[in-house]
């Protein structure tokens, strides 16, 4: 039986390191502890401005990660070249704006540049995921562009209150169903936390969750091992996917 997989995003560990210009805390150490605690994969976002994860991190992680290395990046020539040389297991293409604090919206799934980037990554043997808003036309366009996976943006669900939350959950479920119907694998992420993750993990078709902030924030108080195990327990509490 399969279960919903957890990929831990360790960018925030690098953020603390960069804040002091030191060599620690090291996201490579964090990744190892996450894997020992049962994480199914490690996610890092190599941003164009290198504000947290830097090239050295992804190089070492490629050698040390024993599960799955998911490299998040913008679909630029520079990043595609780095990925094709590095060969992460999976590349998640995200929109990137310099001023933003974190990835804000889903990718605009259009244009020759994006299609070429997907093709180059696929030709290099890398699975390609597109981080998209949970909208049927965007999911269909992702399949048309040759993506293998869509990561559904859960930000609106996480921010929704009251009755809006059920609507957002339904939006995610409809998008996940559309993705499966188009032979896409389905992941989800952004803003997921211990109290709100279970409903998303229970959506049919969702195989994988990318979670960063909530886990690293909890790790400050309970340690990384505990924080990862607690998230895994929360996600997998009776939730399986086919
Ligand atoms: N998925 C994608 C594509 C992201 O860009 C991010 C944020 O880096 C995440 C998931 C994780 O979001 P959070 O840190 O809110 O868990």
mmCIF file of C-alpha atoms and ligand atoms in Angstrom:
data_model
loop_
_atom_site.group_PDB
_atom_site.id
_atom_site.type_symbol
_atom_site.label_atom_id
_atom_site.label_comp_id
_atom_site.label_asym_id
_atom_site.label_seq_id
_atom_site.Cartn_x
_atom_site.Cartn_y
_atom_site.Cartn_z
ATOM 1 C CA UNK A 1 0.000 0.000 0.000
ATOM 2 C CA UNK A 2 1.294 3.465 -0.849
ATOM 3 C CA UNK A 3 1.098 6.415 1.475
ATOM 4 C CA UNK A 4 1.266 10.149 0.956
ATOM 5 C CA UNK A 5 4.937 11.096 0.860
ATOM 6 C CA UNK A 6 6.528 13.989 2.711
ATOM 7 C CA UNK A 7 9.237 16.092 1.101
ATOM 8 C CA UNK A 8 10.769 18.512 3.568
ATOM 9 C CA UNK A 9 11.857 21.903 2.267
ATOM 10 C CA UNK A 10 15.046 22.904 4.123
ATOM 11 C CA UNK A 11 15.454 26.420 2.651
ATOM 12 C CA UNK A 12 14.780 28.068 6.009
ATOM 13 C CA UNK A 13 17.834 26.423 7.531
ATOM 14 C CA UNK A 14 19.908 28.141 4.869
ATOM 15 C CA UNK A 15 18.085 31.409 5.585
ATOM 16 C CA UNK A 16 19.390 31.339 9.169
ATOM 17 C CA UNK A 17 22.897 30.575 7.923
ATOM 18 C CA UNK A 18 22.833 33.418 5.396
ATOM 19 C CA UNK A 19 21.533 35.874 8.004
ATOM 20 C CA UNK A 20 24.906 35.646 9.764
ATOM 21 C CA UNK A 21 27.087 34.914 6.759
ATOM 22 C CA UNK A 22 28.292 31.800 8.590
ATOM 23 C CA UNK A 23 28.778 28.239 7.405
ATOM 24 C CA UNK A 24 26.112 26.936 9.795
ATOM 25 C CA UNK A 25 23.376 25.828 10.288
ATOM 26 C CA UNK A 26 23.904 23.636 7.253
ATOM 27 C CA UNK A 27 20.868 22.603 5.158
ATOM 28 C CA UNK A 28 22.842 19.480 4.234
ATOM 29 C CA UNK A 29 22.828 18.385 7.887
ATOM 30 C CA UNK A 30 19.154 19.242 8.107
ATOM 31 C CA UNK A 31 18.412 17.067 5.079
ATOM 32 C CA UNK A 32 20.202 14.107 6.651
ATOM 33 C CA UNK A 33 18.233 14.448 9.903
ATOM 34 C CA UNK A 34 14.962 14.734 7.928
ATOM 35 C CA UNK A 35 15.769 11.549 6.043
ATOM 36 C CA UNK A 36 16.669 9.726 9.251
ATOM 37 C CA UNK A 37 13.331 10.822 10.701
ATOM 38 C CA UNK A 38 11.519 9.274 7.731
ATOM 39 C CA UNK A 39 11.120 12.079 5.174
ATOM 40 C CA UNK A 40 10.585 10.700 1.680
ATOM 41 C CA UNK A 41 12.419 13.510 -0.037
ATOM 42 C CA UNK A 42 14.269 16.791 0.338
ATOM 43 C CA UNK A 43 13.220 19.973 -1.429
ATOM 44 C CA UNK A 44 15.387 23.035 -1.966
ATOM 45 C CA UNK A 45 14.736 26.193 -3.940
ATOM 46 C CA UNK A 46 17.818 27.562 -5.670
ATOM 47 C CA UNK A 47 16.670 31.114 -6.225
ATOM 48 C CA UNK A 48 18.270 33.321 -8.837
ATOM 49 C CA UNK A 49 19.420 35.732 -6.100
ATOM 50 C CA UNK A 50 20.802 32.824 -3.967
ATOM 51 C CA UNK A 51 19.157 34.356 -0.913
ATOM 52 C CA UNK A 52 19.175 31.091 1.021
ATOM 53 C CA UNK A 53 20.177 27.898 -0.788
ATOM 54 C CA UNK A 54 23.436 28.304 -2.717
ATOM 55 C CA UNK A 55 25.062 26.238 -5.457
ATOM 56 C CA UNK A 56 27.325 24.434 -3.002
ATOM 57 C CA UNK A 57 24.266 23.156 -1.125
ATOM 58 C CA UNK A 58 22.649 21.569 -4.151
ATOM 59 C CA UNK A 59 25.947 20.029 -5.249
ATOM 60 C CA UNK A 60 26.482 18.342 -1.888
ATOM 61 C CA UNK A 61 22.821 17.400 -1.493
ATOM 62 C CA UNK A 62 22.948 15.651 -4.859
ATOM 63 C CA UNK A 63 25.671 13.423 -3.410
ATOM 64 C CA UNK A 64 24.204 12.913 0.038
ATOM 65 C CA UNK A 65 20.408 12.728 -0.315
ATOM 66 C CA UNK A 66 19.410 9.064 -0.257
ATOM 67 C CA UNK A 67 15.691 9.556 -0.934
ATOM 68 C CA UNK A 68 14.531 12.039 -3.571
ATOM 69 C CA UNK A 69 16.067 15.428 -4.300
ATOM 70 C CA UNK A 70 13.505 17.926 -5.559
ATOM 71 C CA UNK A 71 15.082 21.082 -6.972
ATOM 72 C CA UNK A 72 12.702 24.034 -7.127
ATOM 73 C CA UNK A 73 13.724 26.709 -9.576
ATOM 74 C CA UNK A 74 12.633 29.290 -12.113
ATOM 75 C CA UNK A 75 12.514 28.141 -15.734
ATOM 76 C CA UNK A 76 15.523 30.214 -16.792
ATOM 77 C CA UNK A 77 18.420 29.122 -19.021
ATOM 78 C CA UNK A 78 20.845 29.373 -16.100
ATOM 79 C CA UNK A 79 18.743 27.171 -13.831
ATOM 80 C CA UNK A 80 17.952 24.625 -16.536
ATOM 81 C CA UNK A 81 21.675 24.272 -17.223
ATOM 82 C CA UNK A 82 22.440 23.789 -13.524
ATOM 83 C CA UNK A 83 19.696 21.177 -13.224
ATOM 84 C CA UNK A 84 20.756 19.283 -16.353
ATOM 85 C CA UNK A 85 24.301 19.018 -14.958
ATOM 86 C CA UNK A 86 23.229 18.221 -11.413
ATOM 87 C CA UNK A 87 20.426 15.802 -12.299
ATOM 88 C CA UNK A 88 18.110 16.058 -9.299
ATOM 89 C CA UNK A 89 15.437 13.351 -9.233
ATOM 90 C CA UNK A 90 12.802 15.966 -9.755
ATOM 91 C CA UNK A 91 12.648 19.617 -10.818
ATOM 92 C CA UNK A 92 9.744 21.795 -9.743
ATOM 93 C CA UNK A 93 9.368 24.876 -11.898
ATOM 94 C CA UNK A 94 8.063 27.865 -9.981
ATOM 95 C CA UNK A 95 7.468 31.534 -10.751
ATOM 96 C CA UNK A 96 10.038 33.762 -9.106
ATOM 97 C CA UNK A 97 9.907 37.437 -8.248
ATOM 98 C CA UNK A 98 12.839 39.126 -6.577
ATOM 99 C CA UNK A 99 10.776 41.149 -4.101
ATOM 100 C CA UNK A 100 8.639 38.270 -2.832
ATOM 101 C CA UNK A 101 9.220 36.668 0.562
ATOM 102 C CA UNK A 102 8.330 33.231 -0.736
ATOM 103 C CA UNK A 103 6.800 31.810 -3.914
ATOM 104 C CA UNK A 104 3.503 33.656 -4.143
ATOM 105 C CA UNK A 105 1.351 32.304 -6.938
ATOM 106 C CA UNK A 106 1.295 29.387 -9.348
ATOM 107 C CA UNK A 107 3.200 29.289 -12.599
ATOM 108 C CA UNK A 108 1.720 30.823 -15.759
ATOM 109 C CA UNK A 109 1.693 27.643 -17.839
ATOM 110 C CA UNK A 110 2.299 29.155 -21.255
ATOM 111 C CA UNK A 111 4.999 30.125 -23.675
ATOM 112 C CA UNK A 112 7.814 28.659 -25.675
ATOM 113 C CA UNK A 113 10.450 29.238 -22.985
ATOM 114 C CA UNK A 114 8.613 27.106 -20.447
ATOM 115 C CA UNK A 115 7.952 24.342 -22.970
ATOM 116 C CA UNK A 116 11.628 24.295 -24.001
ATOM 117 C CA UNK A 117 12.757 24.169 -20.363
ATOM 118 C CA UNK A 118 10.468 21.215 -19.675
ATOM 119 C CA UNK A 119 11.769 19.396 -22.733
ATOM 120 C CA UNK A 120 15.430 19.962 -21.851
ATOM 121 C CA UNK A 121 14.894 18.711 -18.304
ATOM 122 C CA UNK A 122 12.906 15.697 -19.494
ATOM 123 C CA UNK A 123 15.565 14.868 -22.093
ATOM 124 C CA UNK A 124 18.110 14.919 -19.253
ATOM 125 C CA UNK A 125 16.048 12.253 -17.479
ATOM 126 C CA UNK A 126 14.669 14.573 -14.794
ATOM 127 C CA UNK A 127 11.002 14.342 -13.791
ATOM 128 C CA UNK A 128 9.341 17.756 -14.180
ATOM 129 C CA UNK A 129 6.747 19.193 -11.843
ATOM 130 C CA UNK A 130 4.935 22.497 -12.364
ATOM 131 C CA UNK A 131 3.806 24.489 -9.332
ATOM 132 C CA UNK A 132 0.337 25.625 -10.353
ATOM 133 C CA UNK A 133 -2.834 27.150 -8.995
ATOM 134 C CA UNK A 134 -5.564 24.514 -8.536
ATOM 135 C CA UNK A 135 -7.403 25.414 -11.726
ATOM 136 C CA UNK A 136 -8.606 22.922 -14.342
ATOM 137 C CA UNK A 137 -7.346 24.853 -17.430
ATOM 138 C CA UNK A 138 -3.900 25.300 -15.871
ATOM 139 C CA UNK A 139 -3.691 21.613 -15.028
ATOM 140 C CA UNK A 140 -4.671 20.694 -18.596
ATOM 141 C CA UNK A 141 -2.115 23.111 -19.995
ATOM 142 C CA UNK A 142 0.540 21.477 -17.787
ATOM 143 C CA UNK A 143 -0.193 18.093 -19.337
ATOM 144 C CA UNK A 144 -0.052 19.679 -22.799
ATOM 145 C CA UNK A 145 3.387 21.107 -22.021
ATOM 146 C CA UNK A 146 4.806 17.672 -21.194
ATOM 147 C CA UNK A 147 5.027 17.912 -17.401
ATOM 148 C CA UNK A 148 5.067 14.695 -15.358
ATOM 149 C CA UNK A 149 3.661 16.149 -12.145
ATOM 150 C CA UNK A 150 1.655 19.154 -10.992
ATOM 151 C CA UNK A 151 2.210 20.555 -7.527
ATOM 152 C CA UNK A 152 -1.047 22.205 -6.532
ATOM 153 C CA UNK A 153 -0.650 25.516 -4.711
ATOM 154 C CA UNK A 154 -2.357 25.150 -1.331
ATOM 155 C CA UNK A 155 -1.866 28.773 -0.238
ATOM 156 C CA UNK A 156 -5.487 29.837 -0.786
ATOM 157 C CA UNK A 157 -6.751 26.802 1.129
ATOM 158 C CA UNK A 158 -4.404 27.555 4.024
ATOM 159 C CA UNK A 159 -5.473 31.212 4.144
ATOM 160 C CA UNK A 160 -9.205 30.502 3.814
ATOM 161 C CA UNK A 161 -11.454 30.724 6.856
ATOM 162 C CA UNK A 162 -14.905 29.336 7.643
ATOM 163 C CA UNK A 163 -16.929 28.095 4.682
ATOM 164 C CA UNK A 164 -14.281 29.306 2.258
ATOM 165 C CA UNK A 165 -11.995 26.540 3.422
ATOM 166 C CA UNK A 166 -14.322 23.770 2.175
ATOM 167 C CA UNK A 167 -14.550 25.573 -1.179
ATOM 168 C CA UNK A 168 -10.775 25.740 -1.464
ATOM 169 C CA UNK A 169 -10.467 22.095 -0.516
ATOM 170 C CA UNK A 170 -12.930 21.243 -3.254
ATOM 171 C CA UNK A 171 -10.922 23.328 -5.753
ATOM 172 C CA UNK A 172 -7.873 21.246 -4.881
ATOM 173 C CA UNK A 173 -9.839 18.000 -5.221
ATOM 174 C CA UNK A 174 -11.220 18.984 -8.642
ATOM 175 C CA UNK A 175 -7.763 19.996 -9.861
ATOM 176 C CA UNK A 176 -6.264 16.733 -8.555
ATOM 177 C CA UNK A 177 -8.926 14.720 -10.383
ATOM 178 C CA UNK A 178 -8.248 16.623 -13.596
ATOM 179 C CA UNK A 179 -4.531 15.966 -13.212
ATOM 180 C CA UNK A 180 -5.069 12.230 -12.769
ATOM 181 C CA UNK A 181 -7.337 12.207 -15.809
ATOM 182 C CA UNK A 182 -4.461 13.742 -17.777
ATOM 183 C CA UNK A 183 -1.964 11.146 -16.503
ATOM 184 C CA UNK A 184 -0.191 13.638 -14.294
ATOM 185 C CA UNK A 185 1.073 12.750 -10.843
ATOM 186 C CA UNK A 186 -0.169 15.109 -8.147
ATOM 187 C CA UNK A 187 1.732 16.875 -5.378
ATOM 188 C CA UNK A 188 0.689 19.809 -3.214
ATOM 189 C CA UNK A 189 2.302 22.414 -1.048
ATOM 190 C CA UNK A 190 2.634 25.920 0.362
ATOM 191 C CA UNK A 191 1.459 27.020 3.779
ATOM 192 C CA UNK A 192 0.652 23.500 4.967
ATOM 193 C CA UNK A 193 0.880 23.117 8.730
ATOM 194 C CA UNK A 194 0.133 20.493 11.396
ATOM 195 C CA UNK A 195 -3.499 21.592 11.908
ATOM 196 C CA UNK A 196 -4.434 21.947 8.218
ATOM 197 C CA UNK A 197 -2.492 19.225 6.417
ATOM 198 C CA UNK A 198 -4.671 16.195 6.996
ATOM 199 C CA UNK A 199 -7.545 17.289 4.758
ATOM 200 C CA UNK A 200 -5.155 17.917 1.880
ATOM 201 C CA UNK A 201 -3.377 14.590 2.384
ATOM 202 C CA UNK A 202 -6.778 12.890 2.167
ATOM 203 C CA UNK A 203 -7.593 14.281 -1.301
ATOM 204 C CA UNK A 204 -7.681 11.361 -3.751
ATOM 205 C CA UNK A 205 -4.686 11.414 -6.064
ATOM 206 C CA UNK A 206 -2.376 13.571 -3.973
ATOM 207 C CA UNK A 207 0.811 11.545 -3.581
ATOM 208 C CA UNK A 208 3.300 13.977 -2.214
ATOM 209 C CA UNK A 209 3.447 17.057 0.007
ATOM 210 C CA UNK A 210 6.192 19.683 0.064
ATOM 211 C CA UNK A 211 6.361 21.334 3.462
ATOM 212 C CA UNK A 212 8.951 23.761 4.791
ATOM 213 C CA UNK A 213 8.040 26.616 7.094
ATOM 214 C CA UNK A 214 5.840 24.736 9.550
ATOM 215 C CA UNK A 215 8.361 21.939 10.064
ATOM 216 C CA UNK A 216 11.417 24.163 10.459
ATOM 217 C CA UNK A 217 9.476 26.476 12.801
ATOM 218 C CA UNK A 218 8.470 23.542 15.013
ATOM 219 C CA UNK A 219 12.007 22.165 14.885
ATOM 220 C CA UNK A 220 13.250 25.278 16.710
ATOM 221 C CA UNK A 221 11.373 24.099 19.789
ATOM 222 C CA UNK A 222 11.104 20.346 19.456
ATOM 223 C CA UNK A 223 14.080 19.471 17.255
ATOM 224 C CA UNK A 224 14.091 18.525 13.600
ATOM 225 C CA UNK A 225 13.691 14.783 14.157
ATOM 226 C CA UNK A 226 10.555 15.246 16.272
ATOM 227 C CA UNK A 227 9.110 17.891 13.934
ATOM 228 C CA UNK A 228 9.437 15.602 10.899
ATOM 229 C CA UNK A 229 8.059 12.561 12.724
ATOM 230 C CA UNK A 230 5.096 14.594 14.011
ATOM 231 C CA UNK A 231 4.301 15.759 10.478
ATOM 232 C CA UNK A 232 4.559 12.233 9.098
ATOM 233 C CA UNK A 233 2.224 10.964 11.817
ATOM 234 C CA UNK A 234 -0.245 13.746 11.053
ATOM 235 C CA UNK A 235 -0.206 13.118 7.309
ATOM 236 C CA UNK A 236 -0.355 9.349 7.457
ATOM 237 C CA UNK A 237 -2.973 8.992 10.135
ATOM 238 C CA UNK A 238 -5.073 6.652 8.040
ATOM 239 C CA UNK A 239 -4.354 8.424 4.782
ATOM 240 C CA UNK A 240 -3.228 6.250 1.909
ATOM 241 C CA UNK A 241 -3.193 6.801 -1.796
ATOM 242 C CA UNK A 242 -3.428 4.241 -4.598
HETATM 243 N N1 LIG B 1 6.094 24.167 -2.678
HETATM 244 C C1 LIG B 1 6.643 25.191 -3.367
HETATM 245 C C2 LIG B 1 6.632 25.125 -4.857
HETATM 246 C C3 LIG B 1 7.238 26.282 -2.697
HETATM 247 O O1 LIG B 1 7.772 27.275 -3.408
HETATM 248 C C4 LIG B 1 7.243 26.287 -1.284
HETATM 249 C C5 LIG B 1 7.882 27.425 -0.561
HETATM 250 O O2 LIG B 1 9.242 27.426 -0.780
HETATM 251 C C6 LIG B 1 6.704 25.182 -0.616
HETATM 252 C C7 LIG B 1 6.096 24.149 -1.331
HETATM 253 C C8 LIG B 1 6.728 25.071 0.880
HETATM 254 O O3 LIG B 1 5.952 26.058 1.435
HETATM 255 P P1 LIG B 1 5.943 26.242 3.023
HETATM 256 O O4 LIG B 1 7.318 26.717 3.395
HETATM 257 O O5 LIG B 1 4.887 27.265 3.232
HETATM 258 O O6 LIG B 1 5.643 24.911 3.618
#
